[in-house]
Coordinates of C-alpha atoms in Angstrom, one line a residue:
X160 CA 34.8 67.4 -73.5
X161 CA 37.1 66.6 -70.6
X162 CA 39.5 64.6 -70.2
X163 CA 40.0 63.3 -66.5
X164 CA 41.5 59.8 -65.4
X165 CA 39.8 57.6 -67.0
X166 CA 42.8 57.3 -69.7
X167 CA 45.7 54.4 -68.5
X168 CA 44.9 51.8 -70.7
X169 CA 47.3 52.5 -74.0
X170 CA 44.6 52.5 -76.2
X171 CA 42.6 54.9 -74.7
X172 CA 45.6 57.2 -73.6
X173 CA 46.0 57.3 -77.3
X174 CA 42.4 58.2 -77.7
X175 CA 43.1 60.7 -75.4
X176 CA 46.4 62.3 -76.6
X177 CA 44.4 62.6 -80.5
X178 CA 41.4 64.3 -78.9
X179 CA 44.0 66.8 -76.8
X180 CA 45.8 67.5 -79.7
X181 CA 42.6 68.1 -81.9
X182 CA 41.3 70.4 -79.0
X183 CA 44.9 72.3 -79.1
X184 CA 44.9 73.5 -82.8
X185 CA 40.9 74.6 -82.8
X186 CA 41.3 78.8 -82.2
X187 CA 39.1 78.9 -79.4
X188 CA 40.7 75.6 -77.4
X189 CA 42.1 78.7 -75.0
X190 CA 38.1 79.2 -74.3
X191 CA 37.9 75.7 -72.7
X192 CA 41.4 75.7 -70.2
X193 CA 39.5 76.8 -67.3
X194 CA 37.2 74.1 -67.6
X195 CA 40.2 71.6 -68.0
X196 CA 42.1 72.6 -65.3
X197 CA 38.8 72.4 -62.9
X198 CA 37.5 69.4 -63.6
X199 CA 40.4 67.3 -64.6
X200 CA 41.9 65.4 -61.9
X201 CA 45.1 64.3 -64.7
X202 CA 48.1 66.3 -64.1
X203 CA 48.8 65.6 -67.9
X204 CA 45.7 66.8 -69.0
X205 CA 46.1 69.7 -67.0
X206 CA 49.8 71.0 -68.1
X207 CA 48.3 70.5 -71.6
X208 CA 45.3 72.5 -71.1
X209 CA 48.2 75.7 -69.6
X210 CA 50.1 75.1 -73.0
X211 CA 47.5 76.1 -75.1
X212 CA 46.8 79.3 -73.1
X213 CA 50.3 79.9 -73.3
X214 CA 50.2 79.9 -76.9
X215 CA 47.6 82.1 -77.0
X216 CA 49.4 84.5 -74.6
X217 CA 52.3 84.3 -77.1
X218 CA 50.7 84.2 -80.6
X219 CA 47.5 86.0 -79.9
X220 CA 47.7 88.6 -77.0
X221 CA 48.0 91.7 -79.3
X222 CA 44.9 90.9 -81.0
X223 CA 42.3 89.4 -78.1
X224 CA 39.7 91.9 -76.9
X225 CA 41.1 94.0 -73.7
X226 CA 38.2 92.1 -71.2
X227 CA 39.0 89.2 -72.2
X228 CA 42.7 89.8 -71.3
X229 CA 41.8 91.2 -67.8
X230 CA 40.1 88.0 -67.7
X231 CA 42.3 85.8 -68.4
X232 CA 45.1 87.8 -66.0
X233 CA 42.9 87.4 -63.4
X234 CA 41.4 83.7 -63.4
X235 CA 45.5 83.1 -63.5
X236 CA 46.3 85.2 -60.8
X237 CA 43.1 83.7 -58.9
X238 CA 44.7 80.0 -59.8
X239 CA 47.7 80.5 -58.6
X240 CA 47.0 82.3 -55.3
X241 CA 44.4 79.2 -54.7
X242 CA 47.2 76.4 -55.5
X243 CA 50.2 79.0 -53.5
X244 CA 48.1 79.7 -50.2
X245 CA 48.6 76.0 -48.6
X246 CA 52.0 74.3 -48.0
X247 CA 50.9 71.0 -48.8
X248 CA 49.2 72.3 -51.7
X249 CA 52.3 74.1 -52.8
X250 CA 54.8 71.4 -53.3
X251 CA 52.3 68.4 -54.2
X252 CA 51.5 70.6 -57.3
X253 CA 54.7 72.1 -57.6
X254 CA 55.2 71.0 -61.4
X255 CA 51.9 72.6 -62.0
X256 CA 52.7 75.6 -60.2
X257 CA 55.6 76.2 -61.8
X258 CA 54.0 76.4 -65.1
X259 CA 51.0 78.8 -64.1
X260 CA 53.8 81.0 -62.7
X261 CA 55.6 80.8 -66.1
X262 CA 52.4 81.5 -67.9
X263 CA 51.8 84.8 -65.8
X264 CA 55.2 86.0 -66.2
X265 CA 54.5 85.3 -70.1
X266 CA 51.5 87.8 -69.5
X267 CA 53.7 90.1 -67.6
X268 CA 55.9 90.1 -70.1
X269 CA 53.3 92.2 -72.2
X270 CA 51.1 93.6 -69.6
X271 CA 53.5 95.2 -67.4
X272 CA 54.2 98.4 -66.1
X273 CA 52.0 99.9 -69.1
X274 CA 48.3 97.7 -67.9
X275 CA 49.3 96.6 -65.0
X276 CA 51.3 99.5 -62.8
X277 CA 50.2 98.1 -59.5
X278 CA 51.6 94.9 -60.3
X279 CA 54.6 95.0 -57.7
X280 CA 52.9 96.7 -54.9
X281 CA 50.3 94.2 -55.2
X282 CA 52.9 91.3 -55.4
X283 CA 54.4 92.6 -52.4
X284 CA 51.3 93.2 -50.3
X285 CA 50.3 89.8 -50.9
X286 CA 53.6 88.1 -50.0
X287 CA 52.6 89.6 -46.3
X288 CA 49.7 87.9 -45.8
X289 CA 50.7 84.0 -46.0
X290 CA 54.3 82.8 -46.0
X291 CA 53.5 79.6 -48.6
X292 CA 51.9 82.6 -51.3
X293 CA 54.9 84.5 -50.5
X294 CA 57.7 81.8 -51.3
X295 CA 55.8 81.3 -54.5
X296 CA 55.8 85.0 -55.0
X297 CA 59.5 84.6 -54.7
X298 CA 59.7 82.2 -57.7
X299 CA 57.6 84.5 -59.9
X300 CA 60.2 87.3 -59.0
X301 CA 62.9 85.2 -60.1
X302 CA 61.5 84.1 -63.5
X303 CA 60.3 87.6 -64.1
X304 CA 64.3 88.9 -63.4
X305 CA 65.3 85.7 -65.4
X306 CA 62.6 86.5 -68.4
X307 CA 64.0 90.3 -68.2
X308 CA 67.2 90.5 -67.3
X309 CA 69.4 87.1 -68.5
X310 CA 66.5 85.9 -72.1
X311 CA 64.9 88.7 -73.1
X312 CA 67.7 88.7 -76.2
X313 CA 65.9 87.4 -79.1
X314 CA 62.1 87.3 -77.4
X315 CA 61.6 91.4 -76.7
X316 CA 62.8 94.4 -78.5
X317 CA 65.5 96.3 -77.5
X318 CA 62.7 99.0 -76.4
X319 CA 60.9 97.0 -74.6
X320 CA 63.3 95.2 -72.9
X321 CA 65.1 98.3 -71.6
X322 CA 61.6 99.7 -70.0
X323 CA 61.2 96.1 -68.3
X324 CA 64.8 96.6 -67.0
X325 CA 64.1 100.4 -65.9
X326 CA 60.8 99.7 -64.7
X327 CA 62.1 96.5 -62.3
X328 CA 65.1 98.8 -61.0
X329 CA 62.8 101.8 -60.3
X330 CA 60.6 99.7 -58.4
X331 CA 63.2 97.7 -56.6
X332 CA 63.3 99.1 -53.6
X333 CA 60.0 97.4 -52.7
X334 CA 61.1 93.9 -53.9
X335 CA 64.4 94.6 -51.4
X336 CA 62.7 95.6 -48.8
X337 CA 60.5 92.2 -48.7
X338 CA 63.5 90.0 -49.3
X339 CA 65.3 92.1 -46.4
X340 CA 62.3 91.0 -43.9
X341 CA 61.9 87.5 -44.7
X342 CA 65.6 86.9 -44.4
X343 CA 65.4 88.7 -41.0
X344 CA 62.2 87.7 -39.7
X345 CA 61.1 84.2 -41.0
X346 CA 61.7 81.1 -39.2
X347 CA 60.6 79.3 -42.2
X348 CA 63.4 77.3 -44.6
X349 CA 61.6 76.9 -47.7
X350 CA 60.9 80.5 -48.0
X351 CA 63.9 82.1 -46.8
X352 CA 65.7 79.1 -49.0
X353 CA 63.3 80.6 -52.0
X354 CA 64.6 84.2 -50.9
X355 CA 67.8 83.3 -50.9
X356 CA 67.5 82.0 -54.9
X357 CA 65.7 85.0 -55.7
X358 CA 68.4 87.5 -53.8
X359 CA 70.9 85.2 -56.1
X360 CA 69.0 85.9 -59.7
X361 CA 68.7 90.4 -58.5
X362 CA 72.5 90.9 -57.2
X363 CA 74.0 90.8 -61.1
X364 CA 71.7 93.8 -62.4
X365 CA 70.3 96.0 -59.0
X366 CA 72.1 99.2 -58.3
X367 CA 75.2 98.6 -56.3
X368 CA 73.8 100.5 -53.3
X369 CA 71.2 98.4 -52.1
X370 CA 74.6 95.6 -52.4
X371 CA 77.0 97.8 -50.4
X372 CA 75.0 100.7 -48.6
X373 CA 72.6 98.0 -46.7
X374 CA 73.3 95.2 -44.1
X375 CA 72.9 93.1 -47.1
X376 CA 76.9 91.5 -46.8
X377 CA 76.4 91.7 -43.3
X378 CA 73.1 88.9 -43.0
X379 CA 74.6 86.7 -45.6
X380 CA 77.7 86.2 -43.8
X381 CA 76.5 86.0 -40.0
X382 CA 73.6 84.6 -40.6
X383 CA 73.2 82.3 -43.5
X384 CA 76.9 81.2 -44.3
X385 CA 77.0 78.7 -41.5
X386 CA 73.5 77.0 -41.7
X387 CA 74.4 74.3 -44.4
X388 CA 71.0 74.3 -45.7
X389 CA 71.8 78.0 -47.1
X390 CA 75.6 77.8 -47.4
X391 CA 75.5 77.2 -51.1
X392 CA 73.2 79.7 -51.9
X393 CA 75.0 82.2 -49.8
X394 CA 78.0 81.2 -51.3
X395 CA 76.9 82.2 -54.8
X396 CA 75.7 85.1 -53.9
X397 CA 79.1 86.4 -52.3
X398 CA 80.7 85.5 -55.5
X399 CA 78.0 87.5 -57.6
X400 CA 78.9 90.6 -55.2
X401 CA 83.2 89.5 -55.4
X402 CA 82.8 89.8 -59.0
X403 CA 81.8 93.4 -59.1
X404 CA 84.7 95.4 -60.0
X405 CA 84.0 99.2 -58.8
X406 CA 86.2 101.4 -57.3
X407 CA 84.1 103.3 -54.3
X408 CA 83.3 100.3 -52.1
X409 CA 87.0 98.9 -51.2
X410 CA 86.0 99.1 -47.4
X411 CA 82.8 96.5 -48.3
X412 CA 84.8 94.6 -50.2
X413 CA 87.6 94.0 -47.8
X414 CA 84.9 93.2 -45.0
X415 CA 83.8 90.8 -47.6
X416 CA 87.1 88.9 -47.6
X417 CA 87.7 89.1 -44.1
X418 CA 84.4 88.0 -42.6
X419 CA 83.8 85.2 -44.9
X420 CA 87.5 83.9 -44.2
X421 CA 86.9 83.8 -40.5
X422 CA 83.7 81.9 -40.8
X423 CA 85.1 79.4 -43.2
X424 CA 87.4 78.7 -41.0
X425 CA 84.8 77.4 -38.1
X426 CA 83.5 75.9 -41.0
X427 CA 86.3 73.7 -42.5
X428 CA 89.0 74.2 -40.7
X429 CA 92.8 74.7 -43.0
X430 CA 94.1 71.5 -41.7
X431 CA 90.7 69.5 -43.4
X432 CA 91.7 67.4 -46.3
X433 CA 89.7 68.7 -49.1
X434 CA 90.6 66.1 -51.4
X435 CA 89.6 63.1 -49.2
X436 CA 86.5 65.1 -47.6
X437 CA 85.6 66.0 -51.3
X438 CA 85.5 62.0 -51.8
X439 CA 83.0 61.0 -49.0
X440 CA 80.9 63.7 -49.1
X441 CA 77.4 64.3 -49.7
X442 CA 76.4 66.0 -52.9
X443 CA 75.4 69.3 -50.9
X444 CA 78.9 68.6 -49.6
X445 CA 80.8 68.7 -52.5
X446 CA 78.7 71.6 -54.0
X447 CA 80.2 73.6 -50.9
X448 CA 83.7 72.9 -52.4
X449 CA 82.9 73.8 -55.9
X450 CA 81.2 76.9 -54.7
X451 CA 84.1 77.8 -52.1
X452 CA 86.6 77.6 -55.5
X453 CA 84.5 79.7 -57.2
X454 CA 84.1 81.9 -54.5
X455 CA 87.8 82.4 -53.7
X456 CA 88.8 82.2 -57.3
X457 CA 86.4 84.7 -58.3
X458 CA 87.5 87.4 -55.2
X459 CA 91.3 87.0 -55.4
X460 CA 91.2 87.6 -59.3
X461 CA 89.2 90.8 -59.1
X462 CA 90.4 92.0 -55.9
X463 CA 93.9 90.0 -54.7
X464 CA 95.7 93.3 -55.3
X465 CA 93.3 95.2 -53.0
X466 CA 93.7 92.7 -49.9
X467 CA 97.8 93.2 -51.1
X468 CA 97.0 96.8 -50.3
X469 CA 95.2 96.8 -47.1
X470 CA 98.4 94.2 -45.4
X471 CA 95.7 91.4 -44.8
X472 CA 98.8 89.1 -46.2
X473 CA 98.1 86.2 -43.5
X474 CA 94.3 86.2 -44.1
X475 CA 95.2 86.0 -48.3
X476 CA 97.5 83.3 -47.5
X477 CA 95.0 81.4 -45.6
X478 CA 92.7 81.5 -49.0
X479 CA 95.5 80.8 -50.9
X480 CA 96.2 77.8 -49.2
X481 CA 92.4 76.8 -49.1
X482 CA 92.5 77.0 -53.0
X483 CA 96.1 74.8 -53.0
X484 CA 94.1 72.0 -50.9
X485 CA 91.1 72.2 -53.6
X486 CA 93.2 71.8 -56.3
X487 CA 94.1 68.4 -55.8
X488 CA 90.2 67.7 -55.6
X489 CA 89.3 65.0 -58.1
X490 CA 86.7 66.6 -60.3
X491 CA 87.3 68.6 -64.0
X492 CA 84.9 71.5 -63.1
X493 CA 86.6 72.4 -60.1
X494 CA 90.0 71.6 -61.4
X495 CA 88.9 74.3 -64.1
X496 CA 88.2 76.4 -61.6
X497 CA 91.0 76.5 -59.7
X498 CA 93.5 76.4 -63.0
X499 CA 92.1 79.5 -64.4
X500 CA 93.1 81.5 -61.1
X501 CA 96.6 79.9 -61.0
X502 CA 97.4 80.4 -64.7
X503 CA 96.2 84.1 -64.6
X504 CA 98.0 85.0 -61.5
X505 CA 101.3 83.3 -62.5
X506 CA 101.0 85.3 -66.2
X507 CA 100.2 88.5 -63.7
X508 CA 103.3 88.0 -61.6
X509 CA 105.2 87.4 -65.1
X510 CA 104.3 90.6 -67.1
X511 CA 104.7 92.4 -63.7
X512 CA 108.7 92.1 -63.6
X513 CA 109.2 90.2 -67.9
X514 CA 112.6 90.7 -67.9
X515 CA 113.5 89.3 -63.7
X516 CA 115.3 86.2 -64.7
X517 CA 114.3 84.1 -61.6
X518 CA 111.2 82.4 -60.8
X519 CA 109.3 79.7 -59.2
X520 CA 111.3 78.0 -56.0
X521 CA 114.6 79.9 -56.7
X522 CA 116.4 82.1 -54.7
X523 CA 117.5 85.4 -55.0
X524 CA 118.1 88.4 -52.7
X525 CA 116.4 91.0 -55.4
X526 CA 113.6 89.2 -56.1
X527 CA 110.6 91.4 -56.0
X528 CA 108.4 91.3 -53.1
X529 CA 105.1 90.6 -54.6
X530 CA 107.2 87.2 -56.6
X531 CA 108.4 86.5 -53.2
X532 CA 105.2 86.4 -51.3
X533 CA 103.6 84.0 -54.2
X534 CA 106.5 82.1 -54.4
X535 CA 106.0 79.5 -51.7
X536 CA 102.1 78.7 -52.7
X537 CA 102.9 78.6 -56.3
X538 CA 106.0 76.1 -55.6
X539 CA 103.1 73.6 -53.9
X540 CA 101.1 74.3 -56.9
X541 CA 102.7 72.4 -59.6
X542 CA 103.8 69.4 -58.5
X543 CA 100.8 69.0 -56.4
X544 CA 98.4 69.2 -59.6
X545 CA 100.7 66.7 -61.4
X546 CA 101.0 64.3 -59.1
X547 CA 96.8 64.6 -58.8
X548 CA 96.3 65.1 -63.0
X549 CA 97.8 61.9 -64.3
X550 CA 97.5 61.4 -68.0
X551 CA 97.4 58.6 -70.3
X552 CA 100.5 57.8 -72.3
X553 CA 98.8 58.9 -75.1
X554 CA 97.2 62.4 -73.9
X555 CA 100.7 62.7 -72.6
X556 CA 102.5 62.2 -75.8
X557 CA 100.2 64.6 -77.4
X558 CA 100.4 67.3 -74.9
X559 CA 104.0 66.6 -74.9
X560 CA 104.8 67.1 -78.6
X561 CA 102.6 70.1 -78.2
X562 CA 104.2 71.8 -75.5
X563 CA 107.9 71.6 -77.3
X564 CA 106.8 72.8 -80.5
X565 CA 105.3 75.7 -78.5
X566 CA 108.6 76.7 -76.7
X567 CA 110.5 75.8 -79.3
X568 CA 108.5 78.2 -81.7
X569 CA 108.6 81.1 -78.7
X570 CA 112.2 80.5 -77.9
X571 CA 113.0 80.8 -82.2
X572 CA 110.5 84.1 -82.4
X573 CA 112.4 85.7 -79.4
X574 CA 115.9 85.1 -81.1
X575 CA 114.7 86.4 -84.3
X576 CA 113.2 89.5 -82.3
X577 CA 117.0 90.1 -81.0
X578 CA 118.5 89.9 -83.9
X579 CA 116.0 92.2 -86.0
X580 CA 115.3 94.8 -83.2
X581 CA 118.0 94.7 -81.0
X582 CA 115.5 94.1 -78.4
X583 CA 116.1 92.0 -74.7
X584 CA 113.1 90.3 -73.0
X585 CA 110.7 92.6 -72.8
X586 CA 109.8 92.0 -76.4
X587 CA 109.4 88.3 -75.8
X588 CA 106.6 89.4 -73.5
X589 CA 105.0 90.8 -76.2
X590 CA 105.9 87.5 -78.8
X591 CA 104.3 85.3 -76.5
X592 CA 101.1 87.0 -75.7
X593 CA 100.7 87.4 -79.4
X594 CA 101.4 83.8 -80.0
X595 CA 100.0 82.0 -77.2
X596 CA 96.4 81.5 -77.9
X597 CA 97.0 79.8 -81.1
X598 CA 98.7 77.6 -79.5
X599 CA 96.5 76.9 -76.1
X600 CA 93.2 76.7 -78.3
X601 CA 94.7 72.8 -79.8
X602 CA 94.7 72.0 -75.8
X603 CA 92.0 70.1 -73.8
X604 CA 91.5 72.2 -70.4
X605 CA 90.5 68.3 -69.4
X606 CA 95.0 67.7 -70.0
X607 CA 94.9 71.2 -67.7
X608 CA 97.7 69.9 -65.2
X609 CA 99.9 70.3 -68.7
X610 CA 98.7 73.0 -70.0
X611 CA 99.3 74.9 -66.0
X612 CA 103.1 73.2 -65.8
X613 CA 103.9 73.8 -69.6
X614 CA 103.1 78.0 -69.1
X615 CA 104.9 77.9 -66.4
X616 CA 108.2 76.2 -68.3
X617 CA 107.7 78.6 -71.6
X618 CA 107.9 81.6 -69.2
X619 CA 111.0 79.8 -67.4
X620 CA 112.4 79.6 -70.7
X621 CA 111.9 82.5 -72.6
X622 CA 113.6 84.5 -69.1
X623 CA 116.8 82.4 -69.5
X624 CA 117.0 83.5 -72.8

């Protein structure tokens, strides 16, 4: 029997969902999908018919005959290049697209490298002969890095899940080569958008040298960063590659900073206000400033010290500044964002010089050079947050009563340290990073503008001690 679209009245869609689900629990429904899916013009019907099969991929694969496996790998393969090779066809089915390639990657999953070695070379080749097949190619990549690479805890064995892994990196180099010349030779936005995604899902697991030892930084940068149909994309994937912490690519990573810095400048200049533009701007817009947070955030924490190093000190206070301005932005996730870079450098710049009994907007001859150079961005810090983060009286008197009990317990631990040990500051340093997270977990990162001013006091505190 099939079902076509003859089902809208409610009665007889309810005929028709007890005569699907009667199909779906007989053992050999999986026998009828194909004539489902070609002769039903119900897009219901259809995604129905690709859950059973995908049951029967899941539950059953081990034990089906081998022909009958080929068979069904290659009507699905078949399918999908039919439904993939025509741009109109390609996004009016997309929902059903999207679950045929989920289905193959399912029979990947168990198929591949072992039945199916030719699999990439053949995904590959194809992508070269039609540019709508290949950005659909380019979403079955990406599920098959997500399936592999960020779920396959709990769904494959550790075995099998490490040959997936060894056989995608072996075979990379294909797959790299094919995103390399669509991002360089297509004139075509879905696909090099699709690309783009894909590129984003492979930079947290490929081998640093196809990251670093290719033209790879260089194209994302000059030739992606500026088009604000890519820029968000490209944007994520700088801040995959600024969050890889190695030690042999400090040149790459500097060019990183440095390129990126001079192009966001063209692209929102210092003087922009970020908070107003943030406001009134489109939802793409105000991705851009989430994405620029991360971005910065992400880069400065792993590698501030670096970009200390090389003397690029006007270029680092430019991003500085650029994280200052989205600071005051008025949305939790980015204020998040931004919090967790300020409250980790200020605790860096603390346990650097513990015992240096000056900080934040005083002045002193002696203080050290790396304090000094913070000093003026972390002075607009503060207040600027608190005037942006107001609380309620009642989150106030909360995080309030909060906030004394915690200085007050670090101030009484330090004097007791004194007295037992002898010891000066340096052993408050210790007290308080021993102490502090039982105290920060009772805070909501929501009252964050608190949380950021009250660290800031305990350290003030405990160094006038």
């Amino acid at each position: 029997m099939v079902i076509s679209d003859s089902f809208y009245t409610p009665f007889t869609q309810r005929v028709a969902q007890e005569v699907l689900t009667t199909l779906k629990e007989h053992p050999d429904a999986w026998t009828r999908v194909d004539t489902i899916l070609e002769f039903s013009q119900n897009q219901q019907t259809k995604y129905y018919a690709l859950q059973i099969l995908e049951q029967v991929i899941k539950t059953r694969w081990k034990v089906l005959p081998r022909n009958q496996c080929e068979g069904i790998k290659k009507y699905i393969v078949n399918l999908i290049i039919k439904v993939s090779s025509d741009a109109e066809s390609l996004e009016r089915e997309k929902i059903y697209l999207n679950k045929l390639n989920m289905i193959l990657v399912q029979v990947l999953k168990r198929e591949w490298p072992k039945n199916w070695e030719t699999f990439i070379p053949d995904i590959v080749g194809a992508s070269k002969t039609n540019e709508s097949l290949c950005q659909n190619n380019m979403a079955i990549l990406k599920l098959l890095s997500e399936e592999v690479f960020d779920f396959s805890s709990g769904q494959l064995t550790q075995t099998k899940a490490k040959h997936l892994k060894d056989s995608m990196c072996s075979e990379f180099s294909q797959i790299f080569t094919l995103c390399q010349f669509v991002m360089d030779s297509s004139q075509n936005a879905p696909l090099v958008g699709a690309t783009l995604e894909t590129l984003l899902r492979f930079l947290n697991w490929i081998p640093l040298g196809y990251i670093f030892e290719t033209k790879l930084i260089e194209t994302l940068i000059t030739k992606f960063l500026n088009v604000p149909m890519f820029r968000n994309v490209t944007l994520k994937c700088l801040t995959e590659i600024a969050g890889v912490t190695v030690p042999n690519y400090d040149e790459m990573f500097i060019i990183l900073f440095s390129e990126t810095m001079q192009h966001l400048e063209t692209m929102l200049p210092v003087s922009t206000n970020i908070k107003d533009a943030y406001a009134t701007g489109s939802d793409q817009e105000q991705n851009f400033i989430q994405n620029l947070a991360m971005f910065l955030c992400t880069y400065l924490k792993e590698h501030g010290t670096l970009v200390e190093k090389k003397q690029l000190l006007d270029t680092l206070m430019k991003a500085l500044h650029y994280i200052v301005l989205i600071s005051s932005v008025e949305d939790v996730e980015i204020f998040k964002i931004c919090l967790e870079y300020w409250n980790g450098l200020a605790a860096d710049l603390y346990r650097e010089h513990p015992s240096f009994p000056t900080f934040l907007g005083r002045t002193n001859n002696s203080i050290p050079p790396r304090r000094q150079f913070y000093s003026d961005v972390l002075t607009k810090v503060n207040p600027q947050i608190s005037e942006t983060r107001t609380l309620n009286v009642s989150e106030t008197r909360i995080v309030e009563a909060m906030r004394t009990k915690f200085v007050r317990s670090m101030l009484a631990a330090t004097r007791r340290n004194k007295k037992r040990e002898g010891g000066g500051v340096q052993g408050v340093h210790e007290i308080v990073e021993e102490e502090r997270p039982r105290w920060a977990k009772g805070l909501v990162l929501d009252e964050g503008c608190v949380i950021f001013s009250f660290e800031f006091n305990v350290y003030q505190k405990i160094s006038e001690v």
